[in-house]
Amino acid sequence: MEKIIFLVDMQSFFVSVEQQLHGYSPSTPLVVSGDPSRPSGVILAACPLAKRAGVKNGERLREARMKCPHLTVTPPHMEDYLNYSIQITRFLETFTELVEPYSIDEQFMDVTGSMHLFGDVWETAQKVQELIDKELGIRARLGIGTNKVLAKMACDLFAKKNANGVDALTLNQLSDKLWPLPIEDLFRCGRKMSIHLRARGIQTIGDFAAMDAEAVRKEWGVHGQVLWMNARGVDYSPVSTETLEGRKAIGSGMTLPFDYIHKQDLHTVLLELCEEICRRARKLHLAGKTISVAFSGKNGSFHRSSTRDEATSITMEVFETAAGIVQNQWKHHPVRRVHVSLSSLTPDDTLQLSLLEDVNEKSSRHQIGYTMDKLKEKYGATAVIRASSLLKSGQAEERASRIGGHYK
Ligand SMILES: [Mg+2]
């Protein structure tokens, strides 16, 4: 049976929350800026009114004020945004239990099994929109597809441009709707990749979809192959509630190709897992205090936790704690399966720091994490890997290729 997946995106999420909580009028051009007191502060979000005046996310306040002199500026309140995001998840869960927060203002939901309770696809989508509007005063846009990639592209490429904010992308619409679009519009086709593709004469998503699978694999490896599948509307990743439970703990594990008995090898794997969970934590704007490590192998299993003074989502800090657990408690039994998790989660306030100009050491480490995430998102999970992952015990590259990597 074909699945029915929605991607629910909140329009101008940060500013909408500010408007709701602080009573700004919709006729006030409002922006959220990392540092409202400085002209060099960066615009994190702009309301539709400011956007119409030409204000863009990521530009400096100084530039924004030139375009829109009466701009009202507020600092970000990440905890409020996170609370709204969690509330939205709860509302979406009244439609289906399969809800996956994808970013702070976007969530996937799989309504295949429950939609009959609400009407047809369009009625269900409308009910989702109405509920979020009624309860939270936020406008949601919905992309509908038979998988996550189609739902995401339906939202970004069509629903956001529609008056009613809902649109669908089905497999039999690909040739009419998706393929004529420029290659840059392909989901997760980064700038660098689209330059490569254009250099090969590929201008549209359809040009890419028409390429031979083997040629794609030879030229661009696994990353290219996954993109190529997306261009053909293929995506096998399920809507996973893991990130939901993940609000209590974010964990990741892997089975190793052989028994690991050297601490150095385990460190390599631990670092990879820490990187993965921290990346997911940062995506949800969360940080955690408690780090748990579990090993299992032919001589039994091992599970220990350690709690830090302060919550973190910085890979190296989580890794230091995980490595400390191994150092102090592991008795050199062979390890075949490793699991690491981060719990005692709280909203990640250090994000605000990383958006300011004068970065201190902590926030610049934090910034590195976000930058690496962006690179991975654009160019695939193996775009940036730590040198240690190139050692024999490293699994990052192999894992990424197995699971379609940049997709996670
Ligand atoms: Mg949005």
PDB file of C-alpha atoms in Angstrom, residues 39-309:
ATOM      1  CA  PRO A  39      23.891  46.805  13.248  1.00  0.00           C
ATOM      2  CA  SER A  40      26.040  43.798  12.352  1.00  0.00           C
ATOM      3  CA  GLY A  41      23.581  41.408  14.052  1.00  0.00           C
ATOM      4  CA  VAL A  42      22.276  38.687  11.743  1.00  0.00           C
ATOM      5  CA  ILE A  43      18.602  38.310  10.799  1.00  0.00           C
ATOM      6  CA  LEU A  44      17.446  34.862  11.942  1.00  0.00           C
ATOM      7  CA  ALA A  45      13.826  35.218  10.851  1.00  0.00           C
ATOM      8  CA  ALA A  46      11.628  37.842   9.239  1.00  0.00           C
ATOM      9  CA  CYS A  47       7.850  38.197   9.166  1.00  0.00           C
ATOM     10  CA  PRO A  48       6.095  38.106   5.763  1.00  0.00           C
ATOM     11  CA  LEU A  49       5.772  41.903   5.823  1.00  0.00           C
ATOM     12  CA  ALA A  50       9.513  42.428   6.281  1.00  0.00           C
ATOM     13  CA  LYS A  51      10.195  39.772   3.671  1.00  0.00           C
ATOM     14  CA  ARG A  52       8.009  41.622   1.192  1.00  0.00           C
ATOM     15  CA  ALA A  53      10.193  44.685   1.806  1.00  0.00           C
ATOM     16  CA  GLY A  54      13.151  42.574   0.697  1.00  0.00           C
ATOM     17  CA  VAL A  55      14.545  41.545   4.093  1.00  0.00           C
ATOM     18  CA  LYS A  56      16.261  38.149   3.970  1.00  0.00           C
ATOM     19  CA  ASN A  57      17.321  35.657   6.611  1.00  0.00           C
ATOM     20  CA  GLY A  58      21.058  35.719   7.172  1.00  0.00           C
ATOM     21  CA  GLU A  59      21.644  39.327   6.184  1.00  0.00           C
ATOM     22  CA  ARG A  60      22.877  42.033   8.561  1.00  0.00           C
ATOM     23  CA  LEU A  61      20.502  44.203  10.501  1.00  0.00           C
ATOM     24  CA  ARG A  62      22.113  47.259   8.923  1.00  0.00           C
ATOM     25  CA  GLU A  63      21.184  46.045   5.426  1.00  0.00           C
ATOM     26  CA  ALA A  64      17.698  45.071   6.532  1.00  0.00           C
ATOM     27  CA  ARG A  65      17.084  48.525   8.005  1.00  0.00           C
ATOM     28  CA  MET A  66      18.024  50.143   4.715  1.00  0.00           C
ATOM     29  CA  LYS A  67      15.288  48.166   3.013  1.00  0.00           C
ATOM     30  CA  CYS A  68      12.774  48.519   5.811  1.00  0.00           C
ATOM     31  CA  PRO A  69      13.472  51.553   8.059  1.00  0.00           C
ATOM     32  CA  HIS A  70      10.662  50.860  10.552  1.00  0.00           C
ATOM     33  CA  LEU A  71      11.822  47.376  11.375  1.00  0.00           C
ATOM     34  CA  THR A  72      11.020  46.115  14.875  1.00  0.00           C
ATOM     35  CA  VAL A  73      13.767  43.852  16.178  1.00  0.00           C
ATOM     36  CA  THR A  74      13.628  41.219  18.905  1.00  0.00           C
ATOM     37  CA  PRO A  75      16.307  38.831  20.201  1.00  0.00           C
ATOM     38  CA  PRO A  76      15.645  35.095  19.789  1.00  0.00           C
ATOM     39  CA  HIS A  77      13.940  33.091  22.553  1.00  0.00           C
ATOM     40  CA  MET A  78      14.949  29.553  21.709  1.00  0.00           C
ATOM     41  CA  GLU A  79      13.206  27.981  24.655  1.00  0.00           C
ATOM     42  CA  ASP A  80       9.860  29.434  23.556  1.00  0.00           C
ATOM     43  CA  TYR A  81      10.384  28.167  20.005  1.00  0.00           C
ATOM     44  CA  LEU A  82      11.235  24.736  21.296  1.00  0.00           C
ATOM     45  CA  ASN A  83       8.151  24.656  23.516  1.00  0.00           C
ATOM     46  CA  TYR A  84       5.973  25.608  20.565  1.00  0.00           C
ATOM     47  CA  SER A  85       7.648  22.945  18.472  1.00  0.00           C
ATOM     48  CA  ILE A  86       6.888  20.321  21.118  1.00  0.00           C
ATOM     49  CA  GLN A  87       3.274  21.515  21.345  1.00  0.00           C
ATOM     50  CA  ILE A  88       2.942  21.233  17.573  1.00  0.00           C
ATOM     51  CA  THR A  89       4.205  17.640  17.780  1.00  0.00           C
ATOM     52  CA  ARG A  90       1.509  16.934  20.384  1.00  0.00           C
ATOM     53  CA  PHE A  91      -1.188  18.387  18.099  1.00  0.00           C
ATOM     54  CA  LEU A  92       0.068  16.410  15.108  1.00  0.00           C
ATOM     55  CA  GLU A  93      -0.014  13.284  17.258  1.00  0.00           C
ATOM     56  CA  THR A  94      -3.774  13.660  17.510  1.00  0.00           C
ATOM     57  CA  PHE A  95      -3.792  12.685  13.810  1.00  0.00           C
ATOM     58  CA  THR A  96      -1.213   9.887  13.899  1.00  0.00           C
ATOM     59  CA  GLU A  97       1.337   8.504  16.299  1.00  0.00           C
ATOM     60  CA  LEU A  98       3.943   8.588  13.525  1.00  0.00           C
ATOM     61  CA  VAL A  99       5.291  12.121  13.842  1.00  0.00           C
ATOM     62  CA  GLU A 100       8.939  12.963  13.272  1.00  0.00           C
ATOM     63  CA  PRO A 101      10.323  16.405  14.143  1.00  0.00           C
ATOM     64  CA  TYR A 102      12.634  17.166  11.246  1.00  0.00           C
ATOM     65  CA  SER A 103      13.821  20.569  12.375  1.00  0.00           C
ATOM     66  CA  ILE A 104      12.520  23.059  14.880  1.00  0.00           C
ATOM     67  CA  ASP A 105       9.793  24.240  12.493  1.00  0.00           C
ATOM     68  CA  GLU A 106       9.203  21.215  10.278  1.00  0.00           C
ATOM     69  CA  GLN A 107       7.716  17.836  11.108  1.00  0.00           C
ATOM     70  CA  PHE A 108       6.938  14.751   9.064  1.00  0.00           C
ATOM     71  CA  MET A 109       3.793  12.753   9.736  1.00  0.00           C
ATOM     72  CA  ASP A 110       2.687   9.448   8.277  1.00  0.00           C
ATOM     73  CA  VAL A 111      -1.110   9.448   8.072  1.00  0.00           C
ATOM     74  CA  THR A 112      -1.445   6.281   5.978  1.00  0.00           C
ATOM     75  CA  GLY A 113      -3.172   4.296   8.689  1.00  0.00           C
ATOM     76  CA  SER A 114      -5.281   6.998  10.301  1.00  0.00           C
ATOM     77  CA  MET A 115      -6.350   9.341   7.514  1.00  0.00           C
ATOM     78  CA  HIS A 116      -9.714   7.635   6.990  1.00  0.00           C
ATOM     79  CA  LEU A 117     -10.733   9.053  10.368  1.00  0.00           C
ATOM     80  CA  PHE A 118     -10.430  12.618   9.086  1.00  0.00           C
ATOM     81  CA  GLY A 119     -11.546  12.518   5.457  1.00  0.00           C
ATOM     82  CA  ASP A 120      -9.549  12.486   2.262  1.00  0.00           C
ATOM     83  CA  VAL A 121      -5.960  13.736   1.890  1.00  0.00           C
ATOM     84  CA  TRP A 122      -6.963  17.362   1.354  1.00  0.00           C
ATOM     85  CA  GLU A 123      -9.477  17.426   4.184  1.00  0.00           C
ATOM     86  CA  THR A 124      -6.945  15.902   6.545  1.00  0.00           C
ATOM     87  CA  ALA A 125      -4.291  18.423   5.523  1.00  0.00           C
ATOM     88  CA  GLN A 126      -6.763  21.246   6.036  1.00  0.00           C
ATOM     89  CA  LYS A 127      -7.670  19.948   9.483  1.00  0.00           C
ATOM     90  CA  VAL A 128      -3.998  19.911  10.462  1.00  0.00           C
ATOM     91  CA  GLN A 129      -3.638  23.507   9.292  1.00  0.00           C
ATOM     92  CA  GLU A 130      -6.786  24.602  11.104  1.00  0.00           C
ATOM     93  CA  LEU A 131      -5.795  22.978  14.372  1.00  0.00           C
ATOM     94  CA  ILE A 132      -2.364  24.641  14.467  1.00  0.00           C
ATOM     95  CA  ASP A 133      -3.861  27.974  13.509  1.00  0.00           C
ATOM     96  CA  LYS A 134      -6.634  27.748  16.086  1.00  0.00           C
ATOM     97  CA  GLU A 135      -4.462  26.521  18.952  1.00  0.00           C
ATOM     98  CA  LEU A 136      -1.244  28.423  18.326  1.00  0.00           C
ATOM     99  CA  GLY A 137      -2.041  31.152  15.816  1.00  0.00           C
ATOM    100  CA  ILE A 138       0.648  29.895  13.439  1.00  0.00           C
ATOM    101  CA  ARG A 139       0.204  29.256   9.745  1.00  0.00           C
ATOM    102  CA  ALA A 140       1.339  25.821   8.629  1.00  0.00           C
ATOM    103  CA  ARG A 141       2.122  24.821   5.065  1.00  0.00           C
ATOM    104  CA  LEU A 142       1.779  21.171   4.098  1.00  0.00           C
ATOM    105  CA  GLY A 143       3.521  19.147   1.441  1.00  0.00           C
ATOM    106  CA  ILE A 144       1.972  15.780   0.633  1.00  0.00           C
ATOM    107  CA  GLY A 145       3.771  12.825  -0.924  1.00  0.00           C
ATOM    108  CA  THR A 146       4.086   9.060  -0.903  1.00  0.00           C
ATOM    109  CA  ASN A 147       7.443   9.394   0.847  1.00  0.00           C
ATOM    110  CA  LYS A 148       9.369  11.993   2.851  1.00  0.00           C
ATOM    111  CA  VAL A 149      11.348  13.425  -0.047  1.00  0.00           C
ATOM    112  CA  LEU A 150       8.244  13.958  -2.173  1.00  0.00           C
ATOM    113  CA  ALA A 151       6.418  15.529   0.790  1.00  0.00           C
ATOM    114  CA  LYS A 152       9.351  17.849   1.464  1.00  0.00           C
ATOM    115  CA  MET A 153       9.633  18.947  -2.159  1.00  0.00           C
ATOM    116  CA  ALA A 154       5.839  19.312  -2.408  1.00  0.00           C
ATOM    117  CA  CYS A 155       6.053  21.751   0.480  1.00  0.00           C
ATOM    118  CA  ASP A 156       9.170  23.717  -0.479  1.00  0.00           C
ATOM    119  CA  LEU A 157       8.530  23.938  -4.210  1.00  0.00           C
ATOM    120  CA  PHE A 158       4.735  24.164  -4.370  1.00  0.00           C
ATOM    121  CA  ALA A 159       2.784  24.499  -1.099  1.00  0.00           C
ATOM    122  CA  LYS A 160       4.804  27.531   0.018  1.00  0.00           C
ATOM    123  CA  LYS A 161       3.803  29.284  -3.200  1.00  0.00           C
ATOM    124  CA  ASN A 162       0.128  28.319  -3.054  1.00  0.00           C
ATOM    125  CA  ALA A 163      -2.541  30.574  -1.618  1.00  0.00           C
ATOM    126  CA  ASN A 164      -3.854  27.798   0.634  1.00  0.00           C
ATOM    127  CA  GLY A 165      -0.410  26.496   1.595  1.00  0.00           C
ATOM    128  CA  VAL A 166      -1.081  22.865   0.672  1.00  0.00           C
ATOM    129  CA  ASP A 167       0.171  20.889  -2.301  1.00  0.00           C
ATOM    130  CA  ALA A 168       1.094  17.366  -3.276  1.00  0.00           C
ATOM    131  CA  LEU A 169       3.754  15.743  -5.423  1.00  0.00           C
ATOM    132  CA  THR A 170       3.012  12.245  -6.677  1.00  0.00           C
ATOM    133  CA  LEU A 171       5.106   9.894  -8.763  1.00  0.00           C
ATOM    134  CA  ASN A 172       2.953  10.362 -11.851  1.00  0.00           C
ATOM    135  CA  GLN A 173       3.252  14.146 -11.601  1.00  0.00           C
ATOM    136  CA  LEU A 174       7.055  14.096 -11.642  1.00  0.00           C
ATOM    137  CA  SER A 175       7.486  14.636 -15.357  1.00  0.00           C
ATOM    138  CA  ASP A 176       5.096  17.606 -15.420  1.00  0.00           C
ATOM    139  CA  LYS A 177       5.758  19.225 -12.069  1.00  0.00           C
ATOM    140  CA  LEU A 178       9.222  18.342 -10.830  1.00  0.00           C
ATOM    141  CA  TRP A 179      11.416  17.531 -13.801  1.00  0.00           C
ATOM    142  CA  PRO A 180      11.165  20.898 -15.599  1.00  0.00           C
ATOM    143  CA  LEU A 181      12.534  22.666 -12.478  1.00  0.00           C
ATOM    144  CA  PRO A 182      16.187  23.767 -12.228  1.00  0.00           C
ATOM    145  CA  ILE A 183      18.558  21.253 -10.640  1.00  0.00           C
ATOM    146  CA  GLU A 184      19.098  23.608  -7.675  1.00  0.00           C
ATOM    147  CA  ASP A 185      15.510  22.878  -6.592  1.00  0.00           C
ATOM    148  CA  LEU A 186      16.256  19.202  -5.980  1.00  0.00           C
ATOM    149  CA  PHE A 187      16.024  18.428  -2.275  1.00  0.00           C
ATOM    150  CA  ARG A 188      19.473  18.388  -0.671  1.00  0.00           C
ATOM    151  CA  CYS A 189      21.266  19.154  -3.897  1.00  0.00           C
ATOM    152  CA  GLY A 190      23.785  21.608  -2.491  1.00  0.00           C
ATOM    153  CA  ARG A 191      25.410  24.472  -4.297  1.00  0.00           C
ATOM    154  CA  LYS A 192      28.579  22.536  -5.000  1.00  0.00           C
ATOM    155  CA  MET A 193      26.741  19.522  -6.357  1.00  0.00           C
ATOM    156  CA  SER A 194      24.546  21.643  -8.605  1.00  0.00           C
ATOM    157  CA  ILE A 195      27.646  23.325 -10.039  1.00  0.00           C
ATOM    158  CA  HIS A 196      29.080  19.868 -10.793  1.00  0.00           C
ATOM    159  CA  LEU A 197      25.832  18.811 -12.413  1.00  0.00           C
ATOM    160  CA  ARG A 198      25.515  21.978 -14.487  1.00  0.00           C
ATOM    161  CA  ALA A 199      29.091  21.532 -15.658  1.00  0.00           C
ATOM    162  CA  ARG A 200      27.980  18.151 -17.007  1.00  0.00           C
ATOM    163  CA  GLY A 201      25.140  19.773 -18.939  1.00  0.00           C
ATOM    164  CA  ILE A 202      22.461  18.900 -16.414  1.00  0.00           C
ATOM    165  CA  GLN A 203      20.191  21.921 -16.084  1.00  0.00           C
ATOM    166  CA  THR A 204      16.944  20.477 -14.765  1.00  0.00           C
ATOM    167  CA  ILE A 205      15.938  17.842 -12.237  1.00  0.00           C
ATOM    168  CA  GLY A 206      14.593  15.889 -15.218  1.00  0.00           C
ATOM    169  CA  ASP A 207      17.998  15.930 -16.956  1.00  0.00           C
ATOM    170  CA  PHE A 208      19.482  14.349 -13.856  1.00  0.00           C
ATOM    171  CA  ALA A 209      16.666  11.822 -13.428  1.00  0.00           C
ATOM    172  CA  ALA A 210      17.221  10.708 -17.029  1.00  0.00           C
ATOM    173  CA  MET A 211      20.891   9.845 -16.410  1.00  0.00           C
ATOM    174  CA  ASP A 212      22.049   6.265 -16.284  1.00  0.00           C
ATOM    175  CA  ALA A 213      22.277   4.898 -12.730  1.00  0.00           C
ATOM    176  CA  GLU A 214      25.725   3.440 -13.232  1.00  0.00           C
ATOM    177  CA  ALA A 215      27.098   6.692 -14.664  1.00  0.00           C
ATOM    178  CA  VAL A 216      25.771   8.574 -11.656  1.00  0.00           C
ATOM    179  CA  ARG A 217      27.328   6.103  -9.257  1.00  0.00           C
ATOM    180  CA  LYS A 218      30.687   6.218 -11.017  1.00  0.00           C
ATOM    181  CA  GLU A 219      30.822   9.965 -11.108  1.00  0.00           C
ATOM    182  CA  TRP A 220      29.315  11.030  -7.806  1.00  0.00           C
ATOM    183  CA  GLY A 221      29.306   7.942  -5.614  1.00  0.00           C
ATOM    184  CA  VAL A 222      26.699   7.192  -3.016  1.00  0.00           C
ATOM    185  CA  HIS A 223      25.705  10.805  -2.491  1.00  0.00           C
ATOM    186  CA  GLY A 224      25.000  11.259  -6.182  1.00  0.00           C
ATOM    187  CA  GLN A 225      23.054   8.029  -6.262  1.00  0.00           C
ATOM    188  CA  VAL A 226      20.767   9.065  -3.415  1.00  0.00           C
ATOM    189  CA  LEU A 227      20.150  12.443  -5.045  1.00  0.00           C
ATOM    190  CA  TRP A 228      19.424  10.711  -8.323  1.00  0.00           C
ATOM    191  CA  MET A 229      16.877   8.490  -6.579  1.00  0.00           C
ATOM    192  CA  ASN A 230      15.275  11.611  -5.102  1.00  0.00           C
ATOM    193  CA  ALA A 231      15.059  13.154  -8.558  1.00  0.00           C
ATOM    194  CA  ARG A 232      13.102  10.037  -9.568  1.00  0.00           C
ATOM    195  CA  GLY A 233      10.887  10.355  -6.502  1.00  0.00           C
ATOM    196  CA  VAL A 234      12.359   7.347  -4.706  1.00  0.00           C
ATOM    197  CA  ASP A 235      12.990   7.417  -0.964  1.00  0.00           C
ATOM    198  CA  TYR A 236      12.739   4.500   1.435  1.00  0.00           C
ATOM    199  CA  SER A 237      13.285   6.254   4.748  1.00  0.00           C
ATOM    200  CA  PRO A 238      10.327   5.815   7.093  1.00  0.00           C
ATOM    201  CA  VAL A 239       8.805   8.493   9.294  1.00  0.00           C
ATOM    202  CA  SER A 240      10.549   7.595  12.503  1.00  0.00           C
ATOM    203  CA  THR A 241       9.335   8.538  15.948  1.00  0.00           C
ATOM    204  CA  GLU A 242      12.805   7.990  17.312  1.00  0.00           C
ATOM    205  CA  THR A 243      13.500  11.707  17.418  1.00  0.00           C
ATOM    206  CA  LEU A 244      10.326  12.076  19.442  1.00  0.00           C
ATOM    207  CA  GLU A 245      11.315   9.699  22.176  1.00  0.00           C
ATOM    208  CA  GLY A 246      14.652  11.295  21.506  1.00  0.00           C
ATOM    209  CA  ARG A 247      13.385  14.264  23.428  1.00  0.00           C
ATOM    210  CA  LYS A 248      14.077  12.136  26.475  1.00  0.00           C
ATOM    211  CA  ALA A 249      17.230  10.650  25.025  1.00  0.00           C
ATOM    212  CA  ILE A 250      18.995  10.816  21.705  1.00  0.00           C
ATOM    213  CA  GLY A 251      20.945   7.664  21.029  1.00  0.00           C
ATOM    214  CA  SER A 252      22.686   5.792  18.292  1.00  0.00           C
ATOM    215  CA  GLY A 253      24.359   2.425  18.064  1.00  0.00           C
ATOM    216  CA  MET A 254      26.177   0.230  15.633  1.00  0.00           C
ATOM    217  CA  THR A 255      27.246  -3.355  15.154  1.00  0.00           C
ATOM    218  CA  LEU A 256      30.939  -3.660  14.417  1.00  0.00           C
ATOM    219  CA  PRO A 257      32.415  -5.743  11.604  1.00  0.00           C
ATOM    220  CA  PHE A 258      34.581  -7.729  14.065  1.00  0.00           C
ATOM    221  CA  ASP A 259      35.334  -7.823  17.806  1.00  0.00           C
ATOM    222  CA  TYR A 260      37.010  -4.629  18.931  1.00  0.00           C
ATOM    223  CA  ILE A 261      39.444  -5.088  21.779  1.00  0.00           C
ATOM    224  CA  HIS A 262      41.630  -1.988  21.573  1.00  0.00           C
ATOM    225  CA  LYS A 263      40.603   1.189  23.327  1.00  0.00           C
ATOM    226  CA  GLN A 264      41.812   3.242  20.400  1.00  0.00           C
ATOM    227  CA  ASP A 265      39.446   1.458  18.011  1.00  0.00           C
ATOM    228  CA  LEU A 266      36.534   1.919  20.369  1.00  0.00           C
ATOM    229  CA  HIS A 267      37.352   5.613  20.636  1.00  0.00           C
ATOM    230  CA  THR A 268      37.085   5.942  16.881  1.00  0.00           C
ATOM    231  CA  VAL A 269      33.623   4.414  16.867  1.00  0.00           C
ATOM    232  CA  LEU A 270      32.537   6.342  19.946  1.00  0.00           C
ATOM    233  CA  LEU A 271      33.526   9.586  18.300  1.00  0.00           C
ATOM    234  CA  GLU A 272      31.469   8.758  15.241  1.00  0.00           C
ATOM    235  CA  LEU A 273      28.435   7.939  17.348  1.00  0.00           C
ATOM    236  CA  CYS A 274      28.903  11.083  19.456  1.00  0.00           C
ATOM    237  CA  GLU A 275      29.053  13.101  16.264  1.00  0.00           C
ATOM    238  CA  GLU A 276      25.823  11.570  15.041  1.00  0.00           C
ATOM    239  CA  ILE A 277      23.851  12.090  18.254  1.00  0.00           C
ATOM    240  CA  CYS A 278      25.169  15.622  18.731  1.00  0.00           C
ATOM    241  CA  ARG A 279      24.201  16.472  15.185  1.00  0.00           C
ATOM    242  CA  ARG A 280      20.680  15.223  15.838  1.00  0.00           C
ATOM    243  CA  ALA A 281      20.559  17.079  19.155  1.00  0.00           C
ATOM    244  CA  ARG A 282      21.650  20.313  17.475  1.00  0.00           C
ATOM    245  CA  LYS A 283      19.046  19.850  14.803  1.00  0.00           C
ATOM    246  CA  LEU A 284      16.397  19.813  17.518  1.00  0.00           C
ATOM    247  CA  HIS A 285      18.174  22.636  19.372  1.00  0.00           C
ATOM    248  CA  LEU A 286      18.715  20.411  22.378  1.00  0.00           C
ATOM    249  CA  ALA A 287      21.664  19.734  24.647  1.00  0.00           C
ATOM    250  CA  GLY A 288      22.078  16.948  27.224  1.00  0.00           C
ATOM    251  CA  LYS A 289      23.842  16.390  30.520  1.00  0.00           C
ATOM    252  CA  THR A 290      23.953  12.611  30.805  1.00  0.00           C
ATOM    253  CA  ILE A 291      26.020  10.475  28.478  1.00  0.00           C
ATOM    254  CA  SER A 292      25.520   6.697  28.467  1.00  0.00           C
ATOM    255  CA  VAL A 293      27.687   4.101  26.821  1.00  0.00           C
ATOM    256  CA  ALA A 294      26.655   0.488  26.243  1.00  0.00           C
ATOM    257  CA  PHE A 295      28.845  -2.286  24.867  1.00  0.00           C
ATOM    258  CA  SER A 296      27.955  -5.869  24.199  1.00  0.00           C
ATOM    259  CA  GLY A 297      30.004  -8.800  22.996  1.00  0.00           C
ATOM    260  CA  LYS A 298      30.633 -12.500  23.540  1.00  0.00           C
ATOM    261  CA  ASN A 299      31.733 -11.971  27.166  1.00  0.00           C
ATOM    262  CA  GLY A 300      28.617 -10.068  28.150  1.00  0.00           C
ATOM    263  CA  SER A 301      27.469  -6.487  28.180  1.00  0.00           C
ATOM    264  CA  PHE A 302      28.379  -3.227  29.836  1.00  0.00           C
ATOM    265  CA  HIS A 303      26.272  -0.138  30.470  1.00  0.00           C
ATOM    266  CA  ARG A 304      27.433   2.994  32.287  1.00  0.00           C
ATOM    267  CA  SER A 305      26.393   6.629  32.459  1.00  0.00           C
ATOM    268  CA  SER A 306      28.060   9.804  33.499  1.00  0.00           C
ATOM    269  CA  THR A 307      26.520  13.223  34.074  1.00  0.00           C
ATOM    270  CA  ARG A 308      28.252  16.482  33.254  1.00  0.00           C
ATOM    271  CA  ASP A 309      27.823  19.748  35.153  1.00  0.00           C
TER     272      ASP A 309
END
